[in-house]
């Protein structure tokens, strides 16, 4: 038997319906806030990600699915969506003419990570990217959209964590101070963090290992290294979050795993466990220029849909609809069967049947195994009637309902 690849999985049944619901609601909120959909290719030139995400990030160093195509060009399955949207933005010349451009996307991303609960090699993101404005107003409005959305799908009190990690001007000074501090505690750090001191010291701040957390608890705070522009930005950003009544927590150890961020970074957490960042995002003002465009600022985030869905699976506001009806039929001709199904479908009721001839009891057994709650019984007598003959599979009760009242009856 051929099995799925490690870290990859099928999403079906109720989980697929939950995915669909979460996505529909996201589209609604993203569009309410002026974002427009973009569908991106799953594959891009490797260079887009190595230059975009940054060569010192874990993603580029060890997690990309990279291969040569038939013409020996290096291709990579997208590990995230931001770089692709930036490529689209530059390729279409928006950087030269549009003061503000807002996109949203959804779909699978691929990272060769060690699989565990909430971490897959193919996972799904819902993300947005906004280009053109270096404005805390944009940051706050976008975070507000996200919080409204999370609440609408049943995540009560989403915990918004924010930080400001400085810009290309002030971060180098901070990096040096942090490196000096980390070198003086090198022996207490895990092997990954020892390597990070020189190539990506910020990442040491969000290592989950207990010994590293102890070391960084006394490390220099970036807040005291911010330049005037970053400090003002941060103050205005947090004041506006409060004015919009979004509860948040300042977390100086929040740094994010991709190299392109400057100034604002944020995450929303929910549920238990280390892998509980439901989403992550921030400002990436140098990225468009680094990928060949004009120096246009950007801001965005991506939600991990697998994690969101697993959190909602237990509770949340998702309710499976009344489901499909199964039509058990015994007729000489199939024409009246199709006509009856058509009437029900026109009333917005999903129906299905077995397209062969078998006994009623066999069909009912099948409906029971498939978990249908109600079955439509259709014999020669029912064909003559306008009413639908319904059987409740749990109680065995039978009743007659007119087609367009069925929805209400099943709710
Ligand atoms: P990221 O933090 O790498 O950011 O991913 C965003 C979210 O995707 C995470 O918070 C997590 O919920 C989910 N995620 C990441 N890796 C996995 C995985 N292996 N399995 C399951 N879920 C995962 C980005 O990707 C940025 N592009 C976000 C962004 C957009 N920043 C600005 N614009």
Coordinates of N, CA and C in Angstrom, one line a residue, residues 122-304:
X122 N 3.4 19.7 4.9 CA 2.5 20.5 4.1 C 1.5 21.0 5.1
X123 N 1.4 22.4 5.2 CA 0.4 23.0 6.1 C -0.2 24.1 5.3
X124 N -1.3 24.7 5.9 CA -2.1 25.7 5.2 C -2.0 27.0 5.9
X125 N -1.9 28.0 5.0 CA -1.9 29.4 5.6 C -3.0 30.2 5.0
X126 N -3.5 31.2 5.7 CA -4.4 32.3 5.2 C -3.6 33.5 5.6
X127 N -3.2 34.3 4.6 CA -2.4 35.5 4.9 C -2.8 36.7 4.2
X128 N -2.3 37.8 4.6 CA -2.5 39.1 3.9 C -1.2 39.9 3.9
X129 N -1.1 40.7 2.8 CA 0.1 41.5 2.7 C -0.4 42.9 2.2
X130 N 0.1 44.0 2.8 CA -0.3 45.3 2.4 C 1.0 46.1 2.1
X131 N 1.0 46.7 0.9 CA 2.2 47.4 0.5 C 2.0 48.9 0.4
X132 N 3.0 49.7 0.7 CA 2.9 51.1 0.3 C 3.0 52.1 1.5
X133 N 2.6 51.6 2.7 CA 2.5 52.6 3.8 C 3.3 52.1 5.0
X134 N 4.1 53.0 5.5 CA 4.8 52.7 6.7 C 4.0 53.4 7.8
X135 N 2.9 52.8 8.2 CA 2.0 53.5 9.1 C 1.5 52.5 10.2
X136 N 1.6 53.0 11.4 CA 1.1 52.2 12.5 C -0.4 52.0 12.4
X137 N -1.0 53.0 11.7 CA -2.5 52.9 11.5 C -2.9 51.6 10.7
X138 N -2.1 51.4 9.7 CA -2.3 50.2 8.9 C -2.0 48.9 9.7
X139 N -1.0 48.9 10.5 CA -0.7 47.8 11.4 C -1.8 47.5 12.3
X140 N -2.3 48.5 13.0 CA -3.4 48.3 14.0 C -4.7 47.9 13.3
X141 N -5.0 48.6 12.1 CA -6.3 48.2 11.5 C -6.2 46.7 11.0
X142 N -5.1 46.3 10.6 CA -4.9 44.9 10.1 C -5.0 43.9 11.3
X143 N -4.4 44.3 12.4 CA -4.5 43.4 13.6 C -5.9 43.4 14.1
X144 N -6.6 44.5 14.0 CA -8.0 44.6 14.5 C -8.9 43.7 13.6
X145 N -8.6 43.6 12.3 CA -9.3 42.7 11.4 C -9.2 41.3 11.9
X146 N -7.9 40.9 12.2 CA -7.6 39.6 12.7 C -8.3 39.2 14.0
X147 N -8.3 40.2 14.9 CA -8.9 39.9 16.2 C -10.4 39.7 16.0
X148 N -11.0 40.6 15.2 CA -12.5 40.5 14.9 C -12.8 39.1 14.3
X149 N -11.9 38.7 13.4 CA -12.1 37.4 12.7 C -12.0 36.3 13.7
X150 N -11.0 36.3 14.5 CA -10.8 35.2 15.5 C -12.0 35.1 16.4
X151 N -12.5 36.3 16.8 CA -13.6 36.3 17.7 C -14.9 35.7 17.0
X152 N -15.0 36.1 15.7 CA -16.2 35.6 15.0 C -16.2 34.1 14.8
X153 N -15.0 33.5 14.8 CA -15.0 32.0 14.7 C -14.9 31.3 16.0
X154 N -15.0 32.1 17.1 CA -15.2 31.4 18.4 C -14.0 31.4 19.3
X155 N -12.9 32.1 18.9 CA -11.7 32.2 19.8 C -11.9 33.4 20.7
X156 N -12.3 33.1 21.9 CA -12.5 34.1 22.9 C -11.2 34.7 23.3
X157 N -11.1 35.9 23.6 CA -9.9 36.6 24.1 C -8.6 36.1 23.5
X158 N -8.4 36.3 22.1 CA -7.2 35.9 21.5 C -6.0 36.8 22.1
X159 N -4.9 36.1 22.5 CA -3.8 36.8 23.1 C -2.8 37.3 22.1
X160 N -2.9 38.7 21.9 CA -2.0 39.3 20.9 C -0.7 39.7 21.6
X161 N 0.4 39.2 21.0 CA 1.7 39.5 21.6 C 2.4 40.4 20.6
X162 N 2.9 41.5 21.0 CA 3.6 42.4 20.1 C 5.0 42.8 20.5
X163 N 5.8 43.2 19.6 CA 7.2 43.6 19.9 C 7.6 44.5 18.8
X164 N 8.7 45.3 19.1 CA 9.3 46.1 18.0 C 10.8 45.7 18.0
X165 N 11.2 45.1 16.8 CA 12.6 44.6 16.8 C 13.5 45.5 16.1
X166 N 13.2 46.8 16.0 CA 14.1 47.8 15.4 C 14.2 47.7 13.9
X167 N 15.0 48.6 13.4 CA 15.1 48.7 11.9 C 16.6 48.4 11.5
X168 N 16.9 48.6 10.2 CA 18.2 48.3 9.7 C 19.2 49.3 10.3
X169 N 18.7 50.4 10.8 CA 19.6 51.4 11.4 C 20.0 51.1 12.8
X170 N 19.0 50.7 13.6 CA 19.3 50.5 15.0 C 19.5 49.1 15.4
X171 N 19.1 48.1 14.6 CA 19.3 46.7 15.1 C 20.7 46.3 15.1
X172 N 21.6 46.7 14.2 CA 23.0 46.3 14.3 C 23.6 46.5 15.7
X173 N 23.4 47.7 16.3 CA 23.9 48.0 17.6 C 23.4 47.0 18.6
X174 N 22.1 46.7 18.5 CA 21.5 45.8 19.4 C 22.1 44.4 19.2
X175 N 22.2 44.0 18.0 CA 22.8 42.6 17.7 C 24.2 42.5 18.3
X176 N 25.0 43.5 18.2 CA 26.3 43.4 18.8 C 26.2 43.3 20.3
X177 N 25.4 44.1 21.0 CA 25.2 44.0 22.4 C 24.7 42.6 22.8
X178 N 23.8 42.1 22.0 CA 23.2 40.8 22.3 C 24.3 39.7 22.1
X179 N 25.0 39.8 21.0 CA 26.1 38.8 20.8 C 27.1 38.8 21.9
X180 N 27.5 40.0 22.4 CA 28.5 40.0 23.5 C 28.0 39.3 24.7
X181 N 26.7 39.6 25.0 CA 26.1 39.0 26.2 C 26.0 37.4 26.0
X182 N 25.5 37.0 24.8 CA 25.4 35.6 24.5 C 26.7 34.8 24.6
X183 N 27.7 35.5 24.0 CA 29.1 34.8 24.0 C 29.5 34.6 25.5
X184 N 29.2 35.5 26.3 CA 29.6 35.4 27.7 C 28.8 34.3 28.4
X185 N 27.8 33.8 27.8 CA 27.0 32.7 28.4 C 26.9 31.5 27.4
X186 N 27.9 31.4 26.5 CA 27.8 30.4 25.5 C 27.6 29.0 26.0
X187 N 28.3 28.6 27.1 CA 28.3 27.3 27.6 C 26.9 26.9 28.1
X188 N 26.1 27.8 28.4 CA 24.7 27.5 28.9 C 23.7 27.4 27.8
X189 N 24.1 27.6 26.6 CA 23.1 27.6 25.5 C 23.0 26.3 24.8
X190 N 21.9 25.9 24.2 CA 21.8 24.7 23.4 C 22.7 24.8 22.1
X191 N 22.9 23.7 21.5 CA 23.9 23.7 20.3 C 23.3 24.6 19.2
X192 N 22.0 24.6 19.0 CA 21.5 25.4 17.9 C 21.7 26.9 18.2
X193 N 21.5 27.3 19.4 CA 21.6 28.7 19.8 C 23.1 29.1 19.8
X194 N 24.0 28.2 20.1 CA 25.4 28.6 20.0 C 25.8 29.0 18.6
X195 N 25.2 28.2 17.6 CA 25.4 28.6 16.2 C 24.7 29.9 15.8
X196 N 23.6 30.1 16.5 CA 22.8 31.3 16.1 C 23.5 32.6 16.6
X197 N 24.4 32.5 17.6 CA 25.0 33.8 18.2 C 25.5 34.6 17.0
X198 N 26.3 34.0 16.1 CA 27.0 34.8 15.1 C 26.1 35.1 13.9
X199 N 25.2 34.1 13.5 CA 24.5 34.4 12.2 C 23.1 34.9 12.4
X200 N 22.5 34.7 13.6 CA 21.1 35.2 13.8 C 20.8 35.3 15.3
X201 N 21.5 36.2 16.0 CA 21.4 36.2 17.5 C 20.0 36.5 18.0
X202 N 19.2 37.2 17.2 CA 17.8 37.5 17.7 C 17.0 36.2 18.0
X203 N 17.3 35.2 17.1 CA 16.5 33.9 17.2 C 16.8 33.2 18.6
X204 N 17.9 33.5 19.2 CA 18.2 32.9 20.5 C 17.1 33.3 21.5
X205 N 16.6 34.5 21.3 CA 15.6 35.1 22.3 C 14.3 34.3 22.3
X206 N 13.9 33.6 21.2 CA 12.7 32.8 21.3 C 12.9 31.3 21.3
X207 N 14.1 30.9 21.7 CA 14.4 29.4 21.8 C 13.5 28.9 23.0
X208 N 12.9 27.7 22.8 CA 12.0 27.2 23.8 C 12.7 26.4 24.9
X209 N 14.0 26.1 24.7 CA 14.7 25.3 25.7 C 14.9 26.1 27.0
X210 N 14.7 25.4 28.1 CA 14.7 26.0 29.4 C 16.0 26.7 29.7
X211 N 17.2 26.1 29.4 CA 18.4 26.7 29.7 C 18.6 28.0 28.9
X212 N 18.2 28.0 27.7 CA 18.3 29.2 26.9 C 17.4 30.3 27.4
X213 N 16.2 29.9 27.8 CA 15.3 30.9 28.3 C 15.9 31.6 29.6
X214 N 16.6 30.8 30.4 CA 17.2 31.3 31.6 C 18.2 32.4 31.2
X215 N 19.1 32.0 30.2 CA 20.1 32.9 29.8 C 19.5 34.2 29.3
X216 N 18.5 34.1 28.4 CA 18.0 35.3 27.7 C 17.2 36.2 28.7
X217 N 16.7 35.6 29.8 CA 15.9 36.4 30.7 C 16.7 37.7 31.2
X218 N 18.0 37.6 31.2 CA 18.8 38.8 31.7 C 19.5 39.5 30.5
X219 N 19.1 39.1 29.3 CA 19.8 39.7 28.1 C 19.4 41.2 27.9
X220 N 20.3 41.9 27.2 CA 19.9 43.3 26.9 C 18.5 43.4 26.2
X221 N 17.8 44.5 26.6 CA 16.4 44.6 26.0 C 16.5 45.6 24.8
X222 N 15.9 45.1 23.7 CA 16.0 45.9 22.4 C 15.4 47.3 22.6
X223 N 14.4 47.4 23.5 CA 13.7 48.7 23.7 C 14.7 49.8 23.9
X224 N 15.8 49.5 24.7 CA 16.7 50.6 25.0 C 17.7 50.9 23.8
X225 N 17.6 50.1 22.7 CA 18.5 50.4 21.6 C 17.7 51.0 20.4
X226 N 16.4 51.1 20.5 CA 15.6 51.6 19.3 C 16.0 53.0 19.0
X227 N 16.1 53.3 17.7 CA 16.3 54.7 17.2 C 15.0 55.5 17.5
X228 N 15.1 56.8 17.3 CA 14.0 57.6 17.6 C 12.8 57.3 16.8
X229 N 13.0 57.0 15.5 CA 11.9 56.7 14.6 C 11.2 55.4 15.0
X230 N 12.0 54.4 15.4 CA 11.3 53.1 15.8 C 10.6 53.3 17.1
X231 N 11.2 54.1 18.1 CA 10.6 54.2 19.4 C 9.3 55.0 19.2
X232 N 9.3 56.0 18.4 CA 8.0 56.8 18.2 C 7.0 55.9 17.6
X233 N 7.4 55.1 16.6 CA 6.5 54.2 15.8 C 5.9 53.3 16.8
X234 N 6.7 52.7 17.7 CA 6.2 51.7 18.6 C 5.2 52.3 19.6
X235 N 5.5 53.5 20.1 CA 4.6 54.1 21.1 C 3.3 54.4 20.4
X236 N 3.3 55.0 19.2 CA 2.1 55.3 18.5 C 1.3 54.0 18.2
X237 N 2.0 53.0 17.8 CA 1.3 51.7 17.5 C 0.6 51.2 18.7
X238 N 1.3 51.2 19.9 CA 0.6 50.6 21.0 C -0.5 51.5 21.6
X239 N -0.3 52.8 21.4 CA -1.4 53.7 21.8 C -2.7 53.5 21.0
X240 N -2.4 53.2 19.7 CA -3.6 53.1 18.8 C -4.3 51.7 19.0
X241 N -3.5 50.7 19.4 CA -4.0 49.4 19.7 C -5.0 49.5 20.9
X242 N -4.5 50.3 21.9 CA -5.4 50.6 23.1 C -6.6 51.3 22.7
X243 N -6.4 52.4 21.8 CA -7.6 53.2 21.4 C -8.6 52.3 20.7
X244 N -8.2 51.3 19.9 CA -9.1 50.4 19.2 C -9.6 49.3 20.1
X245 N -9.2 49.4 21.4 CA -9.6 48.4 22.4 C -9.2 47.0 22.1
X246 N -7.9 46.8 21.6 CA -7.4 45.5 21.4 C -6.4 45.2 22.5
X247 N -6.8 44.2 23.4 CA -5.8 43.9 24.5 C -4.6 43.2 23.9
X248 N -3.4 43.6 24.4 CA -2.2 43.0 23.9 C -1.2 42.9 25.0
X249 N -0.1 42.1 24.7 CA 0.9 41.9 25.7 C 2.2 42.3 25.0
X250 N 3.0 43.1 25.5 CA 4.4 43.4 25.0 C 5.3 42.2 25.4
X251 N 5.9 41.6 24.4 CA 6.8 40.5 24.7 C 8.1 40.7 24.0
X252 N 9.1 41.1 24.9 CA 10.4 41.5 24.3 C 11.2 40.3 23.7
X253 N 10.7 39.1 24.0 CA 11.4 37.9 23.4 C 10.7 37.4 22.1
X254 N 9.7 38.2 21.6 CA 9.1 37.8 20.4 C 9.9 38.4 19.2
X255 N 10.5 37.5 18.4 CA 11.4 38.0 17.3 C 11.0 37.4 15.9
X256 N 10.3 36.3 15.9 CA 9.9 35.7 14.6 C 11.0 35.0 13.9
X257 N 10.7 34.1 13.0 CA 11.7 33.2 12.4 C 12.2 33.6 11.0
X258 N 11.6 34.7 10.5 CA 12.1 35.1 9.1 C 12.9 36.4 9.2
X259 N 13.8 36.5 8.3 CA 14.8 37.6 8.5 C 14.2 39.0 8.0
X260 N 13.1 39.0 7.3 CA 12.7 40.3 6.7 C 12.0 41.3 7.6
X261 N 11.8 40.9 8.8 CA 11.0 41.8 9.7 C 11.8 43.0 10.2
X262 N 11.1 44.2 10.3 CA 11.6 45.4 11.0 C 10.4 45.9 11.8
X263 N 10.8 46.7 12.8 CA 9.8 47.4 13.6 C 8.7 46.4 14.2
X264 N 7.5 46.6 13.9 CA 6.4 45.8 14.5 C 6.5 44.3 14.1
X265 N 6.5 43.4 15.1 CA 6.2 42.0 14.9 C 5.1 41.6 15.9
X266 N 4.3 40.6 15.5 CA 3.2 40.2 16.4 C 2.8 38.7 16.1
X267 N 2.2 38.2 17.1 CA 1.7 36.8 17.0 C 0.4 36.8 17.8
X268 N -0.5 35.8 17.5 CA -1.6 35.6 18.3 C -1.5 34.1 18.8
X269 N -1.7 33.9 20.1 CA -1.6 32.6 20.6 C -3.0 32.1 21.1
X270 N -3.1 30.8 21.1 CA -4.4 30.3 21.7 C -4.1 28.8 21.8
X271 N -4.7 28.1 22.8 CA -4.6 26.7 23.0 C -3.3 26.4 23.7
X272 N -3.1 25.1 24.0 CA -1.9 24.7 24.8 C -0.8 24.3 23.9
X273 N 0.4 24.2 24.5 CA 1.6 23.6 23.9 C 2.5 24.6 23.2
X274 N 3.7 24.1 22.9 CA 4.7 25.0 22.4 C 4.4 25.5 21.0
X275 N 3.7 24.7 20.2 CA 3.4 25.0 18.8 C 2.1 25.9 18.7
X276 N 1.9 26.7 19.7 CA 0.5 27.3 19.8 C 0.4 28.7 19.1
X277 N 1.5 29.1 18.4 CA 1.3 30.4 17.7 C 0.3 30.1 16.5
X278 N -0.9 30.7 16.6 CA -1.9 30.5 15.6 C -1.5 31.2 14.3
X279 N -0.8 32.3 14.5 CA -0.4 33.1 13.3 C 0.8 33.9 13.7
X280 N 1.4 34.5 12.7 CA 2.6 35.4 12.9 C 2.6 36.4 11.8
X281 N 3.2 37.6 12.2 CA 3.3 38.6 11.1 C 4.1 39.8 11.6
X282 N 4.1 40.8 10.7 CA 4.9 42.0 11.1 C 5.2 42.8 9.8
X283 N 6.0 43.8 10.1 CA 6.4 44.8 9.1 C 7.7 44.3 8.4
X284 N 7.7 44.5 7.0 CA 8.9 44.1 6.3 C 9.3 45.2 5.3
X285 N 9.7 46.4 5.8 CA 9.9 47.6 5.0 C 11.0 47.5 3.9
X286 N 12.0 46.5 4.1 CA 13.1 46.5 3.1 C 12.9 45.4 2.1
X287 N 11.8 44.6 2.2 CA 11.8 43.4 1.4 C 11.5 43.7 -0.1
X288 N 10.6 44.6 -0.4 CA 10.4 44.9 -1.8 C 11.6 45.3 -2.6
X289 N 12.4 46.2 -1.9 CA 13.6 46.6 -2.5 C 14.6 45.5 -2.6
X290 N 14.7 44.7 -1.6 CA 15.7 43.6 -1.6 C 15.4 42.6 -2.7
X291 N 14.1 42.6 -3.2 CA 13.8 41.6 -4.3 C 13.7 42.4 -5.6
X292 N 14.3 43.6 -5.7 CA 14.4 44.3 -6.9 C 13.4 45.4 -7.2
X293 N 12.5 45.7 -6.3 CA 11.5 46.8 -6.5 C 12.0 48.1 -5.9
X294 N 11.1 49.0 -5.8 CA 11.3 50.3 -5.2 C 11.3 50.1 -3.7
X295 N 11.9 51.1 -2.9 CA 11.8 50.9 -1.5 C 10.4 51.2 -0.9
X296 N 9.6 50.2 -1.0 CA 8.2 50.3 -0.6 C 8.0 49.5 0.7
X297 N 7.4 50.1 1.7 CA 7.2 49.3 2.9 C 6.1 48.3 2.8
X298 N 6.1 47.3 3.7 CA 5.1 46.3 3.7 C 4.7 45.8 5.1
X299 N 3.5 45.2 5.1 CA 3.1 44.7 6.4 C 2.1 43.5 6.2
X300 N 2.2 42.5 7.0 CA 1.3 41.4 6.7 C 1.4 40.3 7.8
X301 N 0.6 39.3 7.6 CA 0.6 38.1 8.6 C 0.2 36.9 7.9
X302 N 0.4 35.8 8.5 CA -0.2 34.5 8.0 C -0.7 33.7 9.2
X303 N -1.9 33.1 9.0 CA -2.5 32.3 10.0 C -2.1 30.8 9.7
X304 N -1.8 30.0 10.7 CA -1.6 28.6 10.4 C -3.0 27.9 10.5

